Coordinates of C-alpha atoms and ligand atoms in Angstrom, one line a residue:
M285 CA -13.6 -13.7 1.1
I286 CA -15.0 -16.2 -1.4
S287 CA -14.1 -14.4 -5.2
I288 CA -10.2 -13.4 -2.7
M289 CA -10.3 -17.4 -2.7
K290 CA -10.8 -17.6 -6.2
S291 CA -8.4 -15.2 -6.7
W292 CA -5.1 -16.3 -5.2
L293 CA -5.6 -19.7 -6.5
A294 CA -6.2 -18.1 -9.9
I295 CA -2.5 -16.2 -9.1
V296 CA -1.3 -19.7 -7.6
L297 CA -2.7 -21.5 -10.9
S298 CA -1.2 -18.7 -13.4
L299 CA 2.3 -19.3 -11.1
S300 CA 2.3 -22.9 -11.9
S301 CA 1.3 -23.4 -15.1
S302 CA 3.3 -20.6 -16.6
V303 CA 6.1 -23.7 -15.5
A304 CA 5.6 -25.7 -19.5
E305 CA 6.1 -22.1 -20.6
E306 CA 9.3 -21.4 -22.1
F307 CA 10.9 -18.1 -22.5
N308 CA 14.1 -17.0 -24.3
Y309 CA 17.2 -16.1 -22.7
Q310 CA 19.4 -16.1 -25.5
E311 CA 20.3 -12.7 -27.0
A312 CA 20.9 -15.0 -30.5
Q313 CA 17.4 -16.1 -30.6
V314 CA 16.3 -12.5 -30.0
P315 CA 14.0 -12.2 -33.6
A316 CA 14.5 -9.3 -36.1
Y317 CA 12.6 -6.6 -35.1
Q318 CA 11.9 -2.8 -36.1
L319 CA 11.3 0.1 -33.6
P320 CA 8.8 1.9 -34.5
A321 CA 10.0 5.8 -35.6
L322 CA 9.8 7.6 -31.9
L323 CA 9.0 11.3 -33.8
Q324 CA 7.3 10.5 -36.8
Q325 CA 3.8 11.7 -36.3
Q326 CA 1.1 10.9 -37.3
D327 CA 0.0 13.4 -40.9
G328 CA 3.9 11.5 -41.6
S329 CA 5.9 14.6 -40.9
S330 CA 8.6 14.2 -38.1
A331 CA 8.7 16.3 -34.7
E332 CA 12.1 18.4 -35.2
T333 CA 11.5 21.0 -32.0
S334 CA 11.0 20.5 -29.0
K335 CA 7.8 22.8 -29.6
Q336 CA 6.3 20.2 -31.7
W337 CA 7.0 17.3 -29.1
Q338 CA 5.9 19.4 -26.8
E339 CA 2.1 20.1 -28.8
T340 CA 1.7 17.6 -30.8
R341 CA 4.0 14.4 -30.7
R342 CA 3.5 13.9 -27.3
A343 CA 0.3 14.0 -27.1
E344 CA -0.2 11.8 -29.8
I345 CA 2.6 9.0 -27.9
F346 CA 0.7 9.8 -24.8
H347 CA -2.8 9.1 -25.9
L348 CA -1.9 6.0 -28.1
L349 CA -0.6 4.3 -24.8
E350 CA -3.5 5.6 -22.8
Q351 CA -5.6 3.8 -25.3
R352 CA -3.8 0.3 -26.1
M353 CA -2.0 0.0 -22.9
F354 CA -3.0 0.9 -19.2
G355 CA -6.2 2.9 -20.1
V356 CA -7.8 5.9 -19.6
S357 CA -7.9 7.4 -15.8
P358 CA -10.6 9.5 -14.6
P359 CA -9.8 13.4 -13.7
R360 CA -8.2 13.1 -9.6
P361 CA -10.3 14.3 -7.0
T362 CA -9.7 17.6 -4.8
L363 CA -7.2 16.7 -2.4
R364 CA -8.7 15.4 1.2
F365 CA -6.2 14.3 3.7
R366 CA -6.3 13.7 7.2
V367 CA -3.0 13.9 9.3
M368 CA -2.4 11.0 11.6
E369 CA 1.0 11.6 12.6
P370 CA 2.2 14.9 13.0
A371 CA 5.8 15.4 12.8
T372 CA 8.0 13.0 15.6
H373 CA 11.1 12.2 16.1
A374 CA 12.3 8.9 14.3
L375 CA 15.7 7.2 13.5
D376 CA 17.5 7.9 16.3
G377 CA 17.0 11.8 16.3
T378 CA 18.4 11.9 13.0
A379 CA 14.2 12.3 11.1
L380 CA 11.1 13.0 11.2
R381 CA 8.5 10.7 10.9
Q382 CA 5.0 12.1 9.8
Q383 CA 2.2 10.1 8.3
V384 CA -1.1 11.2 6.1
R385 CA -4.2 9.4 5.6
V386 CA -4.9 10.6 1.5
Y387 CA -8.9 10.5 0.3
F388 CA -9.4 9.2 -3.1
S389 CA -13.0 10.6 -3.0
S390 CA -14.9 13.7 -1.4
Q391 CA -16.9 11.1 0.5
D392 CA -15.7 7.7 0.3
E393 CA -12.7 6.2 2.8
T394 CA -10.8 4.6 0.2
A395 CA -7.3 6.1 1.1
L396 CA -3.7 6.0 1.1
D397 CA -2.2 6.0 4.0
L398 CA 1.6 8.1 3.6
L399 CA 4.7 8.1 5.9
I400 CA 7.1 10.4 5.5
Y401 CA 10.5 10.4 6.6
R402 CA 12.6 13.6 6.5
P403 CA 15.8 14.8 7.6
R404 CA 15.1 16.5 10.5
N405 CA 18.5 19.1 10.9
S406 CA 18.5 20.2 7.0
V407 CA 18.6 24.1 6.9
K408 CA 16.8 23.7 3.4
L409 CA 13.3 22.1 2.2
P410 CA 14.6 18.7 1.6
P411 CA 14.0 16.8 -2.1
V412 CA 11.6 14.0 -1.9
I413 CA 12.2 10.2 -3.6
F414 CA 8.7 8.8 -3.3
G415 CA 8.1 5.5 -4.3
L416 CA 4.8 2.9 -4.0
N417 CA 5.7 -0.4 -1.9
F418 CA 4.8 -3.8 -1.7
K419 CA 4.0 -5.1 1.6
G420 CA 1.9 -2.4 3.4
N421 CA 4.5 1.2 5.4
Q422 CA 4.9 -1.3 8.0
S423 CA 6.8 -3.3 6.3
V424 CA 9.4 -0.1 5.2
Q425 CA 11.4 -0.3 8.3
S426 CA 10.9 -1.9 11.9
D427 CA 9.7 1.1 13.1
P428 CA 6.8 0.5 15.6
G429 CA 5.5 4.1 15.2
I430 CA 4.6 2.7 11.5
L431 CA 0.5 2.8 11.5
M432 CA -0.3 -0.8 10.2
C433 CA -1.6 -1.4 6.6
R434 CA -5.7 -2.0 6.5
S435 CA -5.4 -2.9 2.9
W436 CA -5.4 -6.4 1.3
V437 CA -2.2 -7.7 1.6
N438 CA -0.4 -10.9 0.1
N439 CA 1.1 -12.5 2.4
Q440 CA 3.4 -15.2 0.6
E441 CA 6.6 -14.3 2.0
L442 CA 5.1 -14.8 5.5
K443 CA 4.3 -18.7 4.5
K444 CA 1.1 -17.7 5.0
P445 CA -1.2 -19.5 1.9
D446 CA -3.8 -16.8 2.3
I447 CA -4.2 -14.0 1.7
H448 CA -5.3 -11.3 4.6
H449 CA -4.6 -7.9 6.2
A450 CA -0.7 -7.2 7.4
L451 CA 0.6 -8.7 10.8
E452 CA 2.6 -7.7 13.3
E453 CA 5.5 -9.9 12.5
S454 CA 5.8 -7.9 8.7
R455 CA 7.3 -5.2 10.1
G456 CA 10.4 -4.3 8.6
T457 CA 10.1 -7.5 6.3
D458 CA 11.3 -5.3 3.2
A459 CA 13.8 -2.1 4.8
G460 CA 16.3 -3.4 3.0
K461 CA 14.3 -2.3 -0.4
W462 CA 14.1 0.8 2.2
P463 CA 17.4 2.0 3.2
V464 CA 15.4 5.4 4.3
A465 CA 18.6 6.1 7.7
Y466 CA 20.8 5.7 4.5
A467 CA 18.5 8.6 2.4
I468 CA 18.1 11.0 5.4
Q469 CA 22.1 11.1 5.5
R470 CA 22.1 11.6 2.0
G471 CA 19.6 15.2 2.2
Y472 CA 16.4 13.3 0.5
A473 CA 13.0 13.2 2.5
V474 CA 11.7 9.8 1.3
V475 CA 7.8 8.8 1.2
T476 CA 5.5 6.3 0.0
G477 CA 2.6 4.3 0.6
Y478 CA 1.6 0.7 0.0
Y479 CA 0.1 0.3 -3.7
G480 CA -2.8 -2.7 -2.6
D481 CA -4.2 0.4 -0.7
I482 CA -4.8 2.0 -4.6
D483 CA -6.0 -1.2 -5.9
P484 CA -5.7 -4.5 -4.3
D485 CA -3.2 -6.5 -7.0
Y486 CA -5.8 -9.5 -7.8
D487 CA -8.0 -9.9 -10.7
D488 CA -11.8 -9.2 -9.3
G489 CA -12.7 -7.5 -12.8
W490 CA -11.6 -4.0 -11.2
K491 CA -14.8 -3.7 -8.5
N492 CA -12.4 -2.8 -5.9
G493 CA -10.6 -0.2 -4.9
V494 CA -10.0 2.7 -6.8
H495 CA -12.2 1.4 -9.5
S496 CA -14.9 1.0 -7.0
L497 CA -15.5 4.5 -7.0
H498 CA -16.4 5.6 -10.7
P499 CA -19.3 2.9 -11.4
E500 CA -19.9 4.7 -14.4
M501 CA -16.3 4.2 -15.9
E502 CA -16.8 0.3 -14.5
K503 CA -20.3 0.1 -15.8
N504 CA -19.5 1.1 -19.2
R505 CA -16.4 -0.2 -19.4
S506 CA -14.7 -0.8 -23.2
S507 CA -11.1 -1.7 -24.1
E508 CA -9.8 1.8 -23.4
T509 CA -11.1 1.5 -19.5
W510 CA -7.7 1.6 -17.4
G511 CA -6.4 -1.7 -15.1
S512 CA -4.7 -1.6 -12.7
L513 CA -1.8 -0.1 -13.3
A514 CA -3.3 2.8 -14.8
A515 CA -5.0 2.9 -11.2
W516 CA -1.6 2.9 -9.1
A517 CA 0.0 5.5 -11.1
W518 CA -3.0 7.4 -10.9
G519 CA -3.2 6.8 -7.0
M520 CA 0.8 8.6 -7.1
S521 CA -0.6 11.7 -8.3
V522 CA -2.7 11.7 -5.9
A523 CA 0.0 11.3 -3.2
M524 CA 1.2 14.4 -5.9
D525 CA -1.6 16.3 -4.9
W526 CA -0.7 16.2 -1.3
I527 CA 3.3 16.2 -1.8
V528 CA 3.0 19.2 -3.2
Q529 CA 1.2 21.2 -1.1
E530 CA 3.3 20.3 1.9
P531 CA 5.4 23.0 3.3
S532 CA 8.0 20.7 4.9
L533 CA 9.0 19.0 1.7
D534 CA 9.9 20.1 -1.8
G535 CA 7.4 19.5 -3.4
K536 CA 9.5 21.0 -7.0
R537 CA 12.0 18.4 -6.7
V538 CA 10.5 15.3 -6.5
A539 CA 12.0 11.8 -8.3
V540 CA 9.3 9.3 -8.5
Q541 CA 10.6 6.0 -7.6
G542 CA 9.1 2.3 -8.7
F543 CA 10.5 -0.8 -8.3
S544 CA 9.2 -3.8 -11.2
R545 CA 5.0 -3.6 -11.6
L546 CA 5.2 -0.8 -9.2
G547 CA 8.6 0.6 -12.1
K548 CA 5.7 0.2 -14.7
A549 CA 3.7 1.9 -12.8
A550 CA 5.6 5.2 -12.1
L551 CA 6.9 5.7 -15.6
W552 CA 2.7 5.5 -16.2
S553 CA 2.8 8.0 -13.9
A554 CA 5.4 10.0 -15.1
A555 CA 3.7 10.3 -18.4
S556 CA 1.1 11.3 -16.9
D557 CA 2.0 13.9 -14.2
P558 CA 4.5 16.8 -15.7
R559 CA 5.1 17.3 -12.0
Y560 CA 7.9 14.7 -11.4
A561 CA 11.0 16.2 -11.8
I562 CA 12.8 12.7 -11.8
V563 CA 12.0 9.5 -12.9
I564 CA 13.0 6.2 -11.8
S565 CA 12.4 2.9 -13.3
Q566 CA 13.9 -0.1 -11.1
N567 CA 14.2 -3.0 -13.0
S568 CA 10.6 -2.6 -14.8
G569 CA 11.5 -4.7 -17.4
A570 CA 8.5 -6.1 -19.6
G571 CA 5.3 -3.7 -19.7
G572 CA 8.0 -1.1 -18.2
A573 CA 11.4 -0.4 -19.9
A574 CA 12.2 -3.5 -21.7
L575 CA 11.3 -3.2 -25.1
N576 CA 9.0 -5.9 -25.4
K577 CA 9.8 -6.4 -29.1
R578 CA 12.9 -8.3 -28.3
I579 CA 10.6 -11.5 -26.8
F580 CA 13.4 -12.0 -24.4
G581 CA 12.4 -12.8 -20.7
E582 CA 8.5 -11.8 -19.9
T583 CA 6.6 -11.2 -23.1
V584 CA 3.4 -9.5 -23.2
G585 CA 1.4 -12.9 -23.4
R586 CA 2.7 -13.9 -20.0
L587 CA 2.4 -10.2 -18.9
N588 CA -1.8 -10.2 -19.9
R589 CA -2.0 -14.2 -18.8
S590 CA -0.7 -13.7 -15.2
F591 CA -1.7 -10.2 -14.7
P592 CA -5.1 -9.9 -16.5
H593 CA -6.5 -6.8 -14.4
W594 CA -2.8 -4.7 -14.9
F595 CA -3.5 -3.3 -19.1
C596 CA -6.3 -2.4 -20.5
K597 CA -8.2 -5.1 -23.0
N598 CA -6.6 -3.5 -25.6
F599 CA -3.2 -4.6 -24.6
H600 CA -4.5 -8.5 -25.6
R601 CA -4.2 -7.7 -29.1
Y602 CA -0.2 -7.7 -28.7
S603 CA -0.3 -11.0 -27.0
E604 CA 2.4 -13.5 -28.5
N605 CA 2.1 -10.4 -31.3
E606 CA 4.3 -8.1 -30.1
S607 CA 5.5 -7.4 -33.8
A608 CA 1.8 -5.5 -34.0
M609 CA 2.9 -3.5 -31.7
E610 CA 2.4 0.6 -32.6
F611 CA 4.9 0.9 -30.2
D612 CA 7.3 0.5 -27.8
S613 CA 9.0 1.1 -24.3
H614 CA 10.7 3.5 -25.7
F615 CA 7.8 5.5 -26.6
L616 CA 6.8 5.2 -22.6
L617 CA 10.0 6.4 -21.7
S618 CA 9.7 9.0 -24.0
L619 CA 6.8 10.5 -22.1
C620 CA 9.3 11.6 -19.7
A621 CA 11.7 13.7 -22.1
P622 CA 13.1 16.2 -20.9
R623 CA 13.3 15.8 -17.7
P624 CA 16.1 13.3 -16.7
L625 CA 15.3 10.0 -16.7
L626 CA 17.1 6.8 -14.2
I627 CA 16.6 3.1 -15.4
T628 CA 18.2 0.5 -13.2
S629 CA 18.7 -3.1 -13.8
A630 CA 20.6 -6.4 -12.1
T631 CA 22.8 -8.4 -13.6
E632 CA 19.7 -11.8 -12.5
D633 CA 17.0 -10.8 -13.2
R634 CA 17.1 -11.8 -17.0
W635 CA 12.6 -11.8 -16.6
A636 CA 12.8 -8.0 -17.1
D637 CA 15.8 -7.7 -19.8
P638 CA 18.4 -5.6 -18.8
H639 CA 19.6 -5.1 -22.3
G640 CA 16.3 -4.1 -23.9
E641 CA 16.0 -2.0 -20.7
F642 CA 19.6 -0.3 -22.6
L643 CA 18.5 -0.4 -25.8
A644 CA 15.2 1.5 -25.2
A645 CA 17.0 4.3 -23.4
R646 CA 19.0 4.4 -26.3
A647 CA 16.2 4.4 -28.7
T648 CA 14.6 7.3 -26.2
N649 CA 17.5 9.8 -27.1
P650 CA 15.7 11.6 -29.7
A651 CA 13.1 12.8 -27.9
Y652 CA 15.8 14.1 -25.3
S653 CA 17.9 15.9 -28.8
L654 CA 15.0 17.7 -29.5
F655 CA 15.8 20.0 -26.0
G656 CA 19.1 20.2 -26.6
H657 CA 20.3 16.7 -23.9
E658 CA 22.2 14.0 -25.2
G659 CA 20.2 11.5 -23.6
L660 CA 22.4 8.4 -22.5
T661 CA 25.5 8.3 -23.9
A662 CA 26.5 4.9 -23.1
T663 CA 26.4 3.1 -26.9
T664 CA 27.5 -0.4 -24.9
M665 CA 26.1 -1.4 -21.6
P666 CA 27.7 0.0 -18.8
S667 CA 29.8 -2.8 -16.6
P668 CA 27.6 -3.5 -13.5
G669 CA 28.4 -0.9 -10.4
Q670 CA 29.5 2.0 -13.0
L671 CA 26.6 4.4 -13.3
V672 CA 26.2 5.9 -16.3
N673 CA 24.8 9.6 -15.2
D674 CA 23.5 11.4 -18.2
R675 CA 20.4 12.6 -18.5
M676 CA 19.1 9.7 -19.1
G677 CA 20.8 7.7 -16.8
Y678 CA 21.5 3.7 -16.7
F679 CA 23.2 1.4 -13.6
L680 CA 23.2 -2.3 -13.6
R681 CA 24.1 -3.8 -10.4
H682 CA 25.6 -7.2 -9.5
G683 CA 22.5 -10.1 -8.7
R684 CA 19.1 -10.3 -8.6
H685 CA 15.2 -8.8 -9.0
D686 CA 15.3 -6.3 -6.4
V687 CA 15.9 -3.3 -4.9
T688 CA 19.4 -2.8 -2.5
Q689 CA 21.2 0.2 -1.1
E690 CA 23.3 0.2 -3.6
D691 CA 20.6 1.0 -5.9
W692 CA 19.5 3.9 -3.7
K693 CA 23.4 4.8 -4.1
A694 CA 22.9 5.4 -7.4
Y695 CA 19.5 7.1 -7.4
C696 CA 20.8 9.6 -4.5
D697 CA 24.0 10.0 -7.1
F698 CA 21.8 10.7 -10.0
C699 CA 19.6 12.9 -8.3
D700 CA 22.2 15.0 -6.2
R701 CA 23.3 15.6 -10.2
H702 CA 19.8 16.2 -12.0
L703 CA 17.7 18.0 -9.7
P704 CA 17.3 21.4 -10.2
Q705 CA 19.3 23.5 -7.9
Q706 CA 17.5 25.1 -5.3
P707 CA 17.1 29.3 -5.3
Ligands
LIG963 C1 6.5 -10.7 -12.2 C2 6.0 -9.5 -13.2 C3 6.6 -8.8 -13.4 C4 6.9 -7.9 -12.3 C5 7.4 -8.7 -11.1 C6 7.5 -7.9 -9.8 O1 7.6 -11.3 -12.3 O2 5.9 -10.9 -14.3 O3 6.0 -8.4 -14.8 O4 7.1 -6.9 -12.4 O5 6.0 -9.6 -11.3 O6 6.1 -6.6 -9.7 O7 7.8 -7.8 -9.1

């Protein structure tokens, strides 16, 4: 408890000390920068074919980001799960709700509770939109059947100045971010789990969550050992192990989605796991889709100071030193290629640098070209509300840092167009 309170204090202090910091929000103040060449391989030659990309360049980029940014993750456990609730009518009979507990090791009880809604009357297996949530599964819908989350929750929005487990009053508080009825109506199943089940989001020196299940790795922790973002990404892949074997879902047509820090995690999960058919990054910003070398909005230094547990130690060498980065977010995005990738931003979310997210997508086009895809064809930022529905899609919504039904409409329109057709 004392260490939890200390961490809470650290969060509060880091937030308040940030007030004095200044961040750039002027396009004119973006420094001159050069993006590392995406296709240039370590031997100096350029990847010119999809084969060269798949066999050499992609692996080089993955390795670089693993060593310098997210850290190395352990192998996944053998799938072990428990059905907590069999398929049950929900959402006025339009859906079936199911709940499953997926364990992170063969012996330990640390587990991720998955909440699944799928259309009740679909003739074919439904495609899936899968993403982690911020406040526990019970926050996703005001549905009393949802199991209450058992892990650490940061209940700031409940105006409780401390950290405790989820409460009844948190039911449905994030329903705006999870318009499940809308997704069901569009023919999609929705699968979600609480990110704190995987690793509680505070700096405890990587002692709790799934880190605790790998004592050898923690004992020999180095500058390249995984941080919390990699742990969330890894936990998503463990969930995916369950999704792909579940007979009521179409495991070949899964879109992985993540918002904000969970957008960063979703991108890394997609980089590490080829089974996602589509990738959706919503307002993932610095350390996610936005170009860090632009130093617009959140910076690498600020990320590392506020959230020292997110990335591996090596990433800290780039604090206030973005020009030294041998990579930028286009490297991270390129690990999705040739899969369809949708990047969404919001006009008022300058902290996450919408323009930097758009430019990063543009800078990723060479990887898509190797596969004969155009990537993102728009050369200038589209107007808010206009989905650029290319293989690399981009959507800018009016408004603030959030997820809304308008975003989900863009997700569904994008998936309708780009998911592989069912035979
Ligand atoms: C903070 C943080 C961002 C992050 C966001 C979120 O604003 O600085 O990097 O994306 O939290 O996850 O909501």
